[in-house]
Short mmCIF file of N, CA, C and O in Angstrom, two decimals:
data_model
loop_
_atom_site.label_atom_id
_atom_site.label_comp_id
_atom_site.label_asym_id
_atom_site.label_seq_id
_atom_site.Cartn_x
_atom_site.Cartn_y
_atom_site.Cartn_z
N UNK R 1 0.84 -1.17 0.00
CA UNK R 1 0.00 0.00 0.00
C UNK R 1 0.89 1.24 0.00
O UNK R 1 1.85 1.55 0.70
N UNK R 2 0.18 1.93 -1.12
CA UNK R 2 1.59 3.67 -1.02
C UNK R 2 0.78 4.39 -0.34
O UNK R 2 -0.41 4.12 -0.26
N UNK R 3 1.16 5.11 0.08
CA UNK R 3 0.68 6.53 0.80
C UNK R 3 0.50 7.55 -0.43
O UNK R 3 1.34 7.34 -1.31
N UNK R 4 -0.24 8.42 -0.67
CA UNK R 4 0.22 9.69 -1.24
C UNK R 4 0.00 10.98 -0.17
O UNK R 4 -0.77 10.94 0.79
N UNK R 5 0.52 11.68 -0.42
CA UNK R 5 1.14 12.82 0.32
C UNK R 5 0.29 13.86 -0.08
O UNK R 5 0.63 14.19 -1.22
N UNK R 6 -0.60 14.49 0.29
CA UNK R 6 -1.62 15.57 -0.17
C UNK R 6 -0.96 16.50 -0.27
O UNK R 6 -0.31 16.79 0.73
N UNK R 7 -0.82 17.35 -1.43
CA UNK R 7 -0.57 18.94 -1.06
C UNK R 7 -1.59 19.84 -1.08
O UNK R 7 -2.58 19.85 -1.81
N UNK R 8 -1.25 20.63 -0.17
CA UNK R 8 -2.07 21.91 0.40
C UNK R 8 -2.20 23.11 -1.37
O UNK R 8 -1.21 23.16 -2.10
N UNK R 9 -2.96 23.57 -1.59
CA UNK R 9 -3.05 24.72 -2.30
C UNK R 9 -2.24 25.83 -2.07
O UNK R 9 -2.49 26.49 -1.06
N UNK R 10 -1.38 26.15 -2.72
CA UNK R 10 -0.84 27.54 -2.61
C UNK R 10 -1.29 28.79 -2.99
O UNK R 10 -1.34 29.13 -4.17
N UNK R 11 -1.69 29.62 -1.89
CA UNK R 11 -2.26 30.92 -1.74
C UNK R 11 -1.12 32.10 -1.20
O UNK R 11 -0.14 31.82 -0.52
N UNK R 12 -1.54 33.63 -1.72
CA UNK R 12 -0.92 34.53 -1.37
C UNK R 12 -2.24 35.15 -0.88
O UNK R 12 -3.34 35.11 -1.43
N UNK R 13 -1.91 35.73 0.28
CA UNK R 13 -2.55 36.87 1.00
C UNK R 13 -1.88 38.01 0.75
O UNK R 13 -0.67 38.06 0.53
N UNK R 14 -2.84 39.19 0.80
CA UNK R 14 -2.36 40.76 0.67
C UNK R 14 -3.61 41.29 1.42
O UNK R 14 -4.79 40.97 1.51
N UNK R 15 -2.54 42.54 2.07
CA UNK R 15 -3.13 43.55 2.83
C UNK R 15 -2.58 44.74 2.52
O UNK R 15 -1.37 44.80 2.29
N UNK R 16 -3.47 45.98 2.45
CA UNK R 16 -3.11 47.12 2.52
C UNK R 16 -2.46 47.91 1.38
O UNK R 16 -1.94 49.02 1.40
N UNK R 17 -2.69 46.52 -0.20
CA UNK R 17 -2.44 46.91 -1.24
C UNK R 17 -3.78 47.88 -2.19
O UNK R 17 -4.96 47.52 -2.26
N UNK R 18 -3.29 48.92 -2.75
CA UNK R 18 -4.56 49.55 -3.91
C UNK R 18 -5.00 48.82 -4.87
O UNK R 18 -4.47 47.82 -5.34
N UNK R 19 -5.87 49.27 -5.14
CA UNK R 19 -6.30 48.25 -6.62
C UNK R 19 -5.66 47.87 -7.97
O UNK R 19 -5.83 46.87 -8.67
N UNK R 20 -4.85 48.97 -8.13
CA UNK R 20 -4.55 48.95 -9.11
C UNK R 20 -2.97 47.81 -8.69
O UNK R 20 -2.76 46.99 -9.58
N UNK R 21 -2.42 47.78 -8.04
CA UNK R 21 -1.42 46.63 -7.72
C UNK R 21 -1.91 45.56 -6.74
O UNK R 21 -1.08 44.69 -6.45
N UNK R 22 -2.91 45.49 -6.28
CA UNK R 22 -3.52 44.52 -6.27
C UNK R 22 -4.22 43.37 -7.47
O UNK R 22 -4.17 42.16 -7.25
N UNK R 23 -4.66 43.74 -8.33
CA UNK R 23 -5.08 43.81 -9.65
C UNK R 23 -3.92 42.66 -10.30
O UNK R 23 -4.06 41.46 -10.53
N UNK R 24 -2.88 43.46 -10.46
CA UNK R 24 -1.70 43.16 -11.03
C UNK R 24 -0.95 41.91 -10.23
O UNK R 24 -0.37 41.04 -10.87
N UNK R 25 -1.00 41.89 -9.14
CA UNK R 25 -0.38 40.46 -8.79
C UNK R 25 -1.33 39.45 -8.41
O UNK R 25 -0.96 38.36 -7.99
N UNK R 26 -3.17 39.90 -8.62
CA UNK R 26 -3.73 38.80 -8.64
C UNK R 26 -3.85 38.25 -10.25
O UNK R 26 -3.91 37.02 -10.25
N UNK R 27 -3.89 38.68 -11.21
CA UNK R 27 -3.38 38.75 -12.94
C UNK R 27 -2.13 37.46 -12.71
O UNK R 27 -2.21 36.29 -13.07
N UNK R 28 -0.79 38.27 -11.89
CA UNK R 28 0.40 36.99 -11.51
C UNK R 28 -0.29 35.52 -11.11
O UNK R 28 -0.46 34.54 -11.85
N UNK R 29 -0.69 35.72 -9.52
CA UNK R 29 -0.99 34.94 -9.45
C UNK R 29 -1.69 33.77 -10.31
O UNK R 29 -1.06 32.71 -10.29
N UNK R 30 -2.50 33.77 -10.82
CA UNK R 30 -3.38 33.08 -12.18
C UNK R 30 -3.02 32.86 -12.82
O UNK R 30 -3.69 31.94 -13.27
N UNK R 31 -1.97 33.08 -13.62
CA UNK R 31 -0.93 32.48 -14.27
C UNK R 31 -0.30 31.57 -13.78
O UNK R 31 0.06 30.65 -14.52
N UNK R 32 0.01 31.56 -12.42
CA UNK R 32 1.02 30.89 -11.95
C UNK R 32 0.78 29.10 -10.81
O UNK R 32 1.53 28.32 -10.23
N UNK R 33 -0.75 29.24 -11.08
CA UNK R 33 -1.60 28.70 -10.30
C UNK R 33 -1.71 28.51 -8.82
O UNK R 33 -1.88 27.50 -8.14
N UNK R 34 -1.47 30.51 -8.34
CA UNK R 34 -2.01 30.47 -6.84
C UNK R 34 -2.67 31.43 -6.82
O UNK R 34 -2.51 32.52 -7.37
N UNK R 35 -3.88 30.81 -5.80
CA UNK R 35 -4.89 31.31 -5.01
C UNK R 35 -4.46 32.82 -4.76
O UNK R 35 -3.35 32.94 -4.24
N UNK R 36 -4.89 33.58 -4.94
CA UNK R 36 -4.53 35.10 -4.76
C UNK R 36 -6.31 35.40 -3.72
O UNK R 36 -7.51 35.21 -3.90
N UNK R 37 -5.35 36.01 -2.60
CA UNK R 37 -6.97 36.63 -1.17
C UNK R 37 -6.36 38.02 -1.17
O UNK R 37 -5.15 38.28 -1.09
N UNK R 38 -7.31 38.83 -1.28
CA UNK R 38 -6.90 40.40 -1.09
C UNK R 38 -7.90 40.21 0.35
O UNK R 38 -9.00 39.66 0.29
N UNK R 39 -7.25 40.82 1.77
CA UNK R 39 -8.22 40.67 2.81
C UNK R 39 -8.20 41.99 2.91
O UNK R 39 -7.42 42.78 2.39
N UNK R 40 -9.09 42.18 3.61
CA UNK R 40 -9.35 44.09 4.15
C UNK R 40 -8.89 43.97 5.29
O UNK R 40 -8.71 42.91 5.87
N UNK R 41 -8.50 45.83 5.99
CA UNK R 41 -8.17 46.36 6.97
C UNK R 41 -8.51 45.08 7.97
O UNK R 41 -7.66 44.28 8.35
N UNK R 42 -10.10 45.05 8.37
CA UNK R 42 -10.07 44.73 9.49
C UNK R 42 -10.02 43.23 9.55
O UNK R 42 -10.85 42.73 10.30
N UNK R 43 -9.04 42.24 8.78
CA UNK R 43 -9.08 41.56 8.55
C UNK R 43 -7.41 41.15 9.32
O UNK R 43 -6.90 40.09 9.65
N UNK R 44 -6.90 42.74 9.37
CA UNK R 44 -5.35 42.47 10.28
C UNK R 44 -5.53 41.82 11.99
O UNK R 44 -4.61 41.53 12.76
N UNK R 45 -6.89 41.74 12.22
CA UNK R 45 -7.01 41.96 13.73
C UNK R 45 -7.83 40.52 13.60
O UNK R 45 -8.93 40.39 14.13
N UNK R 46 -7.21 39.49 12.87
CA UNK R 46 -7.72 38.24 13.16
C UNK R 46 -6.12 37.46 13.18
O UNK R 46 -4.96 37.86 13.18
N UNK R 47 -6.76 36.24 13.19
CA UNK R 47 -5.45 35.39 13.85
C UNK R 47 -5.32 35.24 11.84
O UNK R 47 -6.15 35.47 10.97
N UNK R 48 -3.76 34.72 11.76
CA UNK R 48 -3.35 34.24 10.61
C UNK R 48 -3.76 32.82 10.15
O UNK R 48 -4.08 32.49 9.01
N UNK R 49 -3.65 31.78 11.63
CA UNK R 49 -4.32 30.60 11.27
C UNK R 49 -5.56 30.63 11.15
O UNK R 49 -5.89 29.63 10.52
N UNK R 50 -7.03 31.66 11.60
CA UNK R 50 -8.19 32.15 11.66
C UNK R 50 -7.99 31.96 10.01
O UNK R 50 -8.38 31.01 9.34
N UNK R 51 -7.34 33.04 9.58
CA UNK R 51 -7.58 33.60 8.12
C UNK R 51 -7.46 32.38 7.25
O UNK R 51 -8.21 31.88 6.40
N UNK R 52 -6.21 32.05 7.76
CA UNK R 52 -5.74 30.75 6.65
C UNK R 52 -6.51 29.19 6.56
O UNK R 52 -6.89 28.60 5.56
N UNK R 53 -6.59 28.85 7.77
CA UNK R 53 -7.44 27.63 7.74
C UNK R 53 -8.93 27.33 7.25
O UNK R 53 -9.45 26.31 6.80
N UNK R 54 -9.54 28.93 7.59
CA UNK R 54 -10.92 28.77 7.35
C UNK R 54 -11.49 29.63 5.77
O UNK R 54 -12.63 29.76 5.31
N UNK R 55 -10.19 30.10 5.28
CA UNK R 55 -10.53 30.42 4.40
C UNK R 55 -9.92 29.13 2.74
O UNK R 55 -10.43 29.03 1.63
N UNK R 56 -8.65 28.36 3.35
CA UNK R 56 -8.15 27.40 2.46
C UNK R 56 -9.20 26.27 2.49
O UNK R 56 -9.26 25.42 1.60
N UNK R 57 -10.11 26.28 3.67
CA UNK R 57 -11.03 24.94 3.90
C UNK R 57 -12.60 25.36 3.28
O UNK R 57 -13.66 24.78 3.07
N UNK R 58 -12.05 26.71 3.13
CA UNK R 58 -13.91 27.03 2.52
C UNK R 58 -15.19 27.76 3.46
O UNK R 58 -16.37 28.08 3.25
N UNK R 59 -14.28 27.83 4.57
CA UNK R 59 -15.17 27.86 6.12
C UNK R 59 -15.42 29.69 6.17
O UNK R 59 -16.45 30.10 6.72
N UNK R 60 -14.60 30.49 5.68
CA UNK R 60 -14.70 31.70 6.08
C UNK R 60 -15.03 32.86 4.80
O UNK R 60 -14.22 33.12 3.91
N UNK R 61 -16.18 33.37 4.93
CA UNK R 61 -16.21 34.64 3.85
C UNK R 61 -15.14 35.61 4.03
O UNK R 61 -14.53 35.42 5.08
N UNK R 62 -14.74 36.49 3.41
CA UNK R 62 -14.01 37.44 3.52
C UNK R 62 -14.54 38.88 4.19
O UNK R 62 -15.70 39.25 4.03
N UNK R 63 -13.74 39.50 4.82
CA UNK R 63 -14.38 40.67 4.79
C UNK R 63 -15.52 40.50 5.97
O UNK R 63 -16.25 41.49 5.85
N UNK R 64 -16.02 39.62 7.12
CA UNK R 64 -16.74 39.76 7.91
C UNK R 64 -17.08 40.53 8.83
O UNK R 64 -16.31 41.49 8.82
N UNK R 65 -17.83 40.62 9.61
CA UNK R 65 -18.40 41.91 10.73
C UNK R 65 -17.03 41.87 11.56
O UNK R 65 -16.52 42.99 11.66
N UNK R 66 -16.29 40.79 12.22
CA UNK R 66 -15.08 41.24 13.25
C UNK R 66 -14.28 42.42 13.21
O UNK R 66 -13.54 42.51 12.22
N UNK R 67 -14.24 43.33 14.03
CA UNK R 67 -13.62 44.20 14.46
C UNK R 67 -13.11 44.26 16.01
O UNK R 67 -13.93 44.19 16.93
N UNK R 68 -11.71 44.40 16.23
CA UNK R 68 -11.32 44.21 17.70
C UNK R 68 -11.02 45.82 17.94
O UNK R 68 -10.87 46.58 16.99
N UNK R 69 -10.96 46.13 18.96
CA UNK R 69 -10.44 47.40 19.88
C UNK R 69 -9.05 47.74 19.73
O UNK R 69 -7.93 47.39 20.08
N UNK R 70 -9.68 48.62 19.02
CA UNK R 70 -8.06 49.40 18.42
C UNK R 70 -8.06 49.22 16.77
O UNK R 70 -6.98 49.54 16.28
N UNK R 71 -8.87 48.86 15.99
CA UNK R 71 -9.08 48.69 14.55
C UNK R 71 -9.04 49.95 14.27
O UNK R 71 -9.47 51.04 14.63
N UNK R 72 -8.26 49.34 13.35
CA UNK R 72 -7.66 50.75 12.46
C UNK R 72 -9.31 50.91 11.13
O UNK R 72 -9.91 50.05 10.49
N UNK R 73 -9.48 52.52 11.26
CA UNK R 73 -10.72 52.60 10.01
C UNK R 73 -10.38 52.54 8.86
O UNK R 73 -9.19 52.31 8.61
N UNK R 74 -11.20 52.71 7.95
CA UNK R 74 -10.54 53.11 6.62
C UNK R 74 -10.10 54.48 6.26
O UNK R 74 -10.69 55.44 6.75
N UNK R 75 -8.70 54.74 5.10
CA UNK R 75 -8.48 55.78 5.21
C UNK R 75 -7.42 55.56 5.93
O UNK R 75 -6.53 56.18 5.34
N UNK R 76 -6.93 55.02 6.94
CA UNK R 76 -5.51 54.83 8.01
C UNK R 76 -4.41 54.71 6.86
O UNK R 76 -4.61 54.21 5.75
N UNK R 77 -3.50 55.12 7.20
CA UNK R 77 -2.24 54.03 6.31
C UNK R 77 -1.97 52.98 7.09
O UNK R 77 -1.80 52.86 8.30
N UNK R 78 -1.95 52.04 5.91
CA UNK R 78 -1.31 50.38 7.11
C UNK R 78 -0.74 50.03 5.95
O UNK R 78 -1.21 50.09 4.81
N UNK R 79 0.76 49.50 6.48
CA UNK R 79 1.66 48.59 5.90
C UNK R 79 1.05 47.86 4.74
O UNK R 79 0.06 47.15 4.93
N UNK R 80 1.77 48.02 3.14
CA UNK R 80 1.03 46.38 2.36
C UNK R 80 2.32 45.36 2.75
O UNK R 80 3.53 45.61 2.79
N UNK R 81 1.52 44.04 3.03
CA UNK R 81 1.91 42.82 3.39
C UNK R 81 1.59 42.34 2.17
O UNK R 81 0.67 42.67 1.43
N UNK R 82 2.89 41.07 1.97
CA UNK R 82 2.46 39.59 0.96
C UNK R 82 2.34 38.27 1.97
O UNK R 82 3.36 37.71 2.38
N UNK R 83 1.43 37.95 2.23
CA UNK R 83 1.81 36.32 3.03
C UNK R 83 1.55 35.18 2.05
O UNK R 83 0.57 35.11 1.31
N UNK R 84 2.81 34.07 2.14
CA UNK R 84 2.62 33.11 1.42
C UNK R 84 2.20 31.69 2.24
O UNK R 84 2.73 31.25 3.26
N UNK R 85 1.22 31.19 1.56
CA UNK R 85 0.85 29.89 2.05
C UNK R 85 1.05 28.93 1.51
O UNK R 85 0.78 28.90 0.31
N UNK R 86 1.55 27.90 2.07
CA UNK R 86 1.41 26.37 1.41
C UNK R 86 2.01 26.43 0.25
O UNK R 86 1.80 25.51 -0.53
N UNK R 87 2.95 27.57 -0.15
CA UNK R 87 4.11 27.61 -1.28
C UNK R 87 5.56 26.63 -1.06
O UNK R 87 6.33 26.68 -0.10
N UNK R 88 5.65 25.81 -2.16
CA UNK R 88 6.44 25.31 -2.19
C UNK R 88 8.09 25.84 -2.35
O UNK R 88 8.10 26.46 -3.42
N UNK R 89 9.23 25.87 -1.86
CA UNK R 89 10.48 26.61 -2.35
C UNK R 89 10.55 27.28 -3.93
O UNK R 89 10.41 28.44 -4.32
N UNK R 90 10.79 26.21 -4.53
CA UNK R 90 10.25 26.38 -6.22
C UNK R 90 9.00 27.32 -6.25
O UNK R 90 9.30 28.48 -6.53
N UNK R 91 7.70 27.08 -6.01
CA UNK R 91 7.01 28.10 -6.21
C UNK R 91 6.99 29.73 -5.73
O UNK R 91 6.74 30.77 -6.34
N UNK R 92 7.32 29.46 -4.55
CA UNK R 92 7.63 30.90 -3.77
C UNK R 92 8.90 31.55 -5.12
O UNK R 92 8.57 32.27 -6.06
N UNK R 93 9.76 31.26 -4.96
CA UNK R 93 11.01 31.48 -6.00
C UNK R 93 10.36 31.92 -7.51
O UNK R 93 10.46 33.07 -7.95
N UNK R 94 9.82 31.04 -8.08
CA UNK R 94 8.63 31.25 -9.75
C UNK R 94 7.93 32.61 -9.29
O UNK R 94 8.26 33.62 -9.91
N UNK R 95 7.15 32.72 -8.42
CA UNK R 95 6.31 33.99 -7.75
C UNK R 95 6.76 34.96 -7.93
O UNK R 95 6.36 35.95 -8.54
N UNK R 96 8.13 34.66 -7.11
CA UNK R 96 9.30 36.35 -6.80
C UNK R 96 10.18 36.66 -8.15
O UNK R 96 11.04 37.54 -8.07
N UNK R 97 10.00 36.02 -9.31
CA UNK R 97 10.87 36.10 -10.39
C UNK R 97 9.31 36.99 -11.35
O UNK R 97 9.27 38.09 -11.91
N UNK R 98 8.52 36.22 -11.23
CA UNK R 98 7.76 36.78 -12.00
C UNK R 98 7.14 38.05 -11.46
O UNK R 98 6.65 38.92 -12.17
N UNK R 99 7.20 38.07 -10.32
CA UNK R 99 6.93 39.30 -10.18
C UNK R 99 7.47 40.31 -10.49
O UNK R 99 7.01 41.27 -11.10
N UNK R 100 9.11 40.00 -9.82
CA UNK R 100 10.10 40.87 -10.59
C UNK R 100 9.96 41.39 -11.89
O UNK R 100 10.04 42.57 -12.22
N UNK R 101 9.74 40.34 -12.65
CA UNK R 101 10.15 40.59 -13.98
C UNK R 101 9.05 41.34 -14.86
O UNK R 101 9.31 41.79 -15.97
N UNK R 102 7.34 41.46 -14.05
CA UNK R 102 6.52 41.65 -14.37
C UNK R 102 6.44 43.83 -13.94
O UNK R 102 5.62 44.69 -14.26
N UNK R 103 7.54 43.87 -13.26
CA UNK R 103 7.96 45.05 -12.59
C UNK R 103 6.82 45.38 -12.13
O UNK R 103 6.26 46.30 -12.72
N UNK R 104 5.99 44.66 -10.79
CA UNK R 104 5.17 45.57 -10.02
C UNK R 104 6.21 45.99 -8.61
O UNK R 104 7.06 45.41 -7.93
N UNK R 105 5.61 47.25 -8.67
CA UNK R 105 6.28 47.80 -7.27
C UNK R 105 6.61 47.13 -6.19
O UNK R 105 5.76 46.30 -5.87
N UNK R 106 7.56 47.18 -5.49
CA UNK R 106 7.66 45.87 -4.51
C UNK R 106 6.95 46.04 -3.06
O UNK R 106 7.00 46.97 -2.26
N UNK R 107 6.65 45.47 -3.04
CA UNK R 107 6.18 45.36 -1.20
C UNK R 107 7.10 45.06 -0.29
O UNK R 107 7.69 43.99 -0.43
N UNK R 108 7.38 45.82 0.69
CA UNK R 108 8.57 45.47 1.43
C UNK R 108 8.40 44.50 2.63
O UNK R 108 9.31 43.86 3.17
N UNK R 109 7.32 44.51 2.90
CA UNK R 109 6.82 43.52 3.81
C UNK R 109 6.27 41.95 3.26
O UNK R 109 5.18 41.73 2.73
N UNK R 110 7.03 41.24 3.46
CA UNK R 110 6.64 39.74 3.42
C UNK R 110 7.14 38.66 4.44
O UNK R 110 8.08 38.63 5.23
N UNK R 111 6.07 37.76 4.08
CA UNK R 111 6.31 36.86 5.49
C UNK R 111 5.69 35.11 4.67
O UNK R 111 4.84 34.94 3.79
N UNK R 112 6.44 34.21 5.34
CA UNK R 112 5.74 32.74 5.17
C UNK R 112 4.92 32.27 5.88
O UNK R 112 5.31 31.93 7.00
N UNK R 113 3.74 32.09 5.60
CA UNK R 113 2.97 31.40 7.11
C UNK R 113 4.20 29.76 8.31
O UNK R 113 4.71 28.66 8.09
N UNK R 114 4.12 30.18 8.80
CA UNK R 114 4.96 29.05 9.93
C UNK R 114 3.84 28.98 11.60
O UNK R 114 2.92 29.65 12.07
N UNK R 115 4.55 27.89 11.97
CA UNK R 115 4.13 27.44 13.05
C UNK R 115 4.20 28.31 14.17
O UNK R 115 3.47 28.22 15.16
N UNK R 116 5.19 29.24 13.99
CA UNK R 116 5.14 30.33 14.81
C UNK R 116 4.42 31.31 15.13
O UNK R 116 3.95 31.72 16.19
N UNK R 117 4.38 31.78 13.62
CA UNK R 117 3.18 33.13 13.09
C UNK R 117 2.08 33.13 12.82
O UNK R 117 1.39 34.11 12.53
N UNK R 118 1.58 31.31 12.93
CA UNK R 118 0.19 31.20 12.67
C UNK R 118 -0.70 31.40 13.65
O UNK R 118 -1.79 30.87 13.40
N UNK R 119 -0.64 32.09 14.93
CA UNK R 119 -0.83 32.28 16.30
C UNK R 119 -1.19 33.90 16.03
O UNK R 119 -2.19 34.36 16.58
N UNK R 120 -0.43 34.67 15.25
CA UNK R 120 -0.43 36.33 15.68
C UNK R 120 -1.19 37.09 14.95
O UNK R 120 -1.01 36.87 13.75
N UNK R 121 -1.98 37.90 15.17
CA UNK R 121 -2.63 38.62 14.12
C UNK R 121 -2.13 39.18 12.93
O UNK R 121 -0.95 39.44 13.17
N UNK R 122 -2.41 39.51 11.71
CA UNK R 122 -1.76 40.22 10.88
C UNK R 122 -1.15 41.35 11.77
O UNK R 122 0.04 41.59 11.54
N UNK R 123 -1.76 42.08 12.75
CA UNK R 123 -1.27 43.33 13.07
C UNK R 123 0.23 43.12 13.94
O UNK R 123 1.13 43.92 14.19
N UNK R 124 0.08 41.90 14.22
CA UNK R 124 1.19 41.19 15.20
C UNK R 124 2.49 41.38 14.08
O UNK R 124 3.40 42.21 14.14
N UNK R 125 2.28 40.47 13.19
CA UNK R 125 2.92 40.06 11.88
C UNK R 125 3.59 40.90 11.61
O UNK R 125 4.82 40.89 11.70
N UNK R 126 2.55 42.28 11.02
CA UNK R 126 3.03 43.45 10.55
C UNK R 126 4.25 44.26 11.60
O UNK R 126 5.24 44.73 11.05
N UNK R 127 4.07 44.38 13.32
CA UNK R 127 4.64 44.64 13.97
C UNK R 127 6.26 43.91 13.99
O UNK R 127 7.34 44.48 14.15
N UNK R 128 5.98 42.50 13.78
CA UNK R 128 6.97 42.01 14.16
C UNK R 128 8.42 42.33 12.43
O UNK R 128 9.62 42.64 12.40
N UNK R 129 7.49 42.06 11.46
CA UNK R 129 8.01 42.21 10.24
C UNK R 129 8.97 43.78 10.05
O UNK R 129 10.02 44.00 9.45
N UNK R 130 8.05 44.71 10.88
CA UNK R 130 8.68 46.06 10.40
C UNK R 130 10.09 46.35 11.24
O UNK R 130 11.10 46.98 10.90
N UNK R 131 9.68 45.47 12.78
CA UNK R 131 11.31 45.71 13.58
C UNK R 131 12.02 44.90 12.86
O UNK R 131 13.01 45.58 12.59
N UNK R 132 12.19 43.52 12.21
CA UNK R 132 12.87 43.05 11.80
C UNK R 132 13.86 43.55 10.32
O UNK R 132 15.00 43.17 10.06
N UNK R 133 13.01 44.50 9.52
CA UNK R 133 13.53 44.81 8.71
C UNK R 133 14.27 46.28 9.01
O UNK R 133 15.02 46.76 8.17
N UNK R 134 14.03 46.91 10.15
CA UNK R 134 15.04 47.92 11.15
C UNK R 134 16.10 47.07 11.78
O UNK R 134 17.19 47.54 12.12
N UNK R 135 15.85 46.14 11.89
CA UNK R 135 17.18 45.06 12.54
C UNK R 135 18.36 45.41 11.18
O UNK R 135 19.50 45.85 11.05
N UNK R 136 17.19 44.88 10.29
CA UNK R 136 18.54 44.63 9.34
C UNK R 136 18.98 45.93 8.42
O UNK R 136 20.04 46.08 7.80
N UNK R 137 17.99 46.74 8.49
CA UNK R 137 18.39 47.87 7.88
C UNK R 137 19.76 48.65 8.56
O UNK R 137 20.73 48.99 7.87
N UNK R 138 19.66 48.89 10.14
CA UNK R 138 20.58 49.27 10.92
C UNK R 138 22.08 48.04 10.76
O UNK R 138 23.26 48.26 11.05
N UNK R 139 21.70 47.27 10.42
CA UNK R 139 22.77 45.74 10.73
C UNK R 139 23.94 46.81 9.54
O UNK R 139 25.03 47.38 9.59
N UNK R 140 22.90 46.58 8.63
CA UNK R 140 23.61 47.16 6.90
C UNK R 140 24.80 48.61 7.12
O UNK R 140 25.98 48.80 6.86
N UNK R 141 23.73 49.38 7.70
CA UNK R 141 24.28 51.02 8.26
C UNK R 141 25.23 51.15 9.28
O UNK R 141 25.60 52.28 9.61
N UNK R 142 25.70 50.08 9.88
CA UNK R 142 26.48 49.97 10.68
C UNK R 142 27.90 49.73 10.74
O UNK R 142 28.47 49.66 11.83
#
């Protein structure tokens, strides 16, 4: 008896992107055969495994009534994020080439879903993502 090994669907999440480059890397995506989720604002103030599990399983509409204390309105500036899911090395890599090469503006914030981060809110994410790239920005300047 073989086993086969299921793979998960590969999806990109985005936050806090405009339409018009939103647009453009869900266009990528589709080509490339991943799931492209544009989530809204108040969509940072849910858990990542919230977002990811119940939306890869079918379980969650987008865009629902949740709002937590301290939600940012519309109109705020908030960070655009890329989160990748259930991307394979090779695919993540195909993604970041074509994007490149497709010259949309870059997003400076990206992250992999992990066992770690699947616990923190986007707003967590976003927090933790922006000191890290001051880590290394200062590392560089130093």
């Amino acid at each position: 008896m073989s086993l086969k090994v299921l793979r998960k669907e590969p999806f990109i999440y985005t936050v806090g992107l405009g339409d018009g480059k939103s647009l453009l890397i869900e266009n990528l995506c589709g080509g490339l055969g991943i799931r492209y989720i544009r989530l809204m604002e108040r969509d940072r103030f849910r858990t990542i495994k919230e977002i990811t599990s119940n939306i890869e399983n079918g379980l969650m509409p987008l865009g629902g009534d949740f709002i937590s204390d301290g939600a940012q309105t519309e109109g705020e500036d908030s960070p655009e994020i890329l989160l990748f899911s259930n991307l394979t090395k090779t695919k993540l890599d195909e993604f970041l080439a074509a994007y490149k090469t497709a010259g949309i503006e870059p997003v400076s914030l990206k992250a992999v879903v992990t066992p770690t981060n699947e616990e923190w809110t986007i707003e967590e994410l976003t927090k933790e993502l922006i000191k890290e790239r001051a880590a290394m920005l200062f590392g560089k300047n130093r």
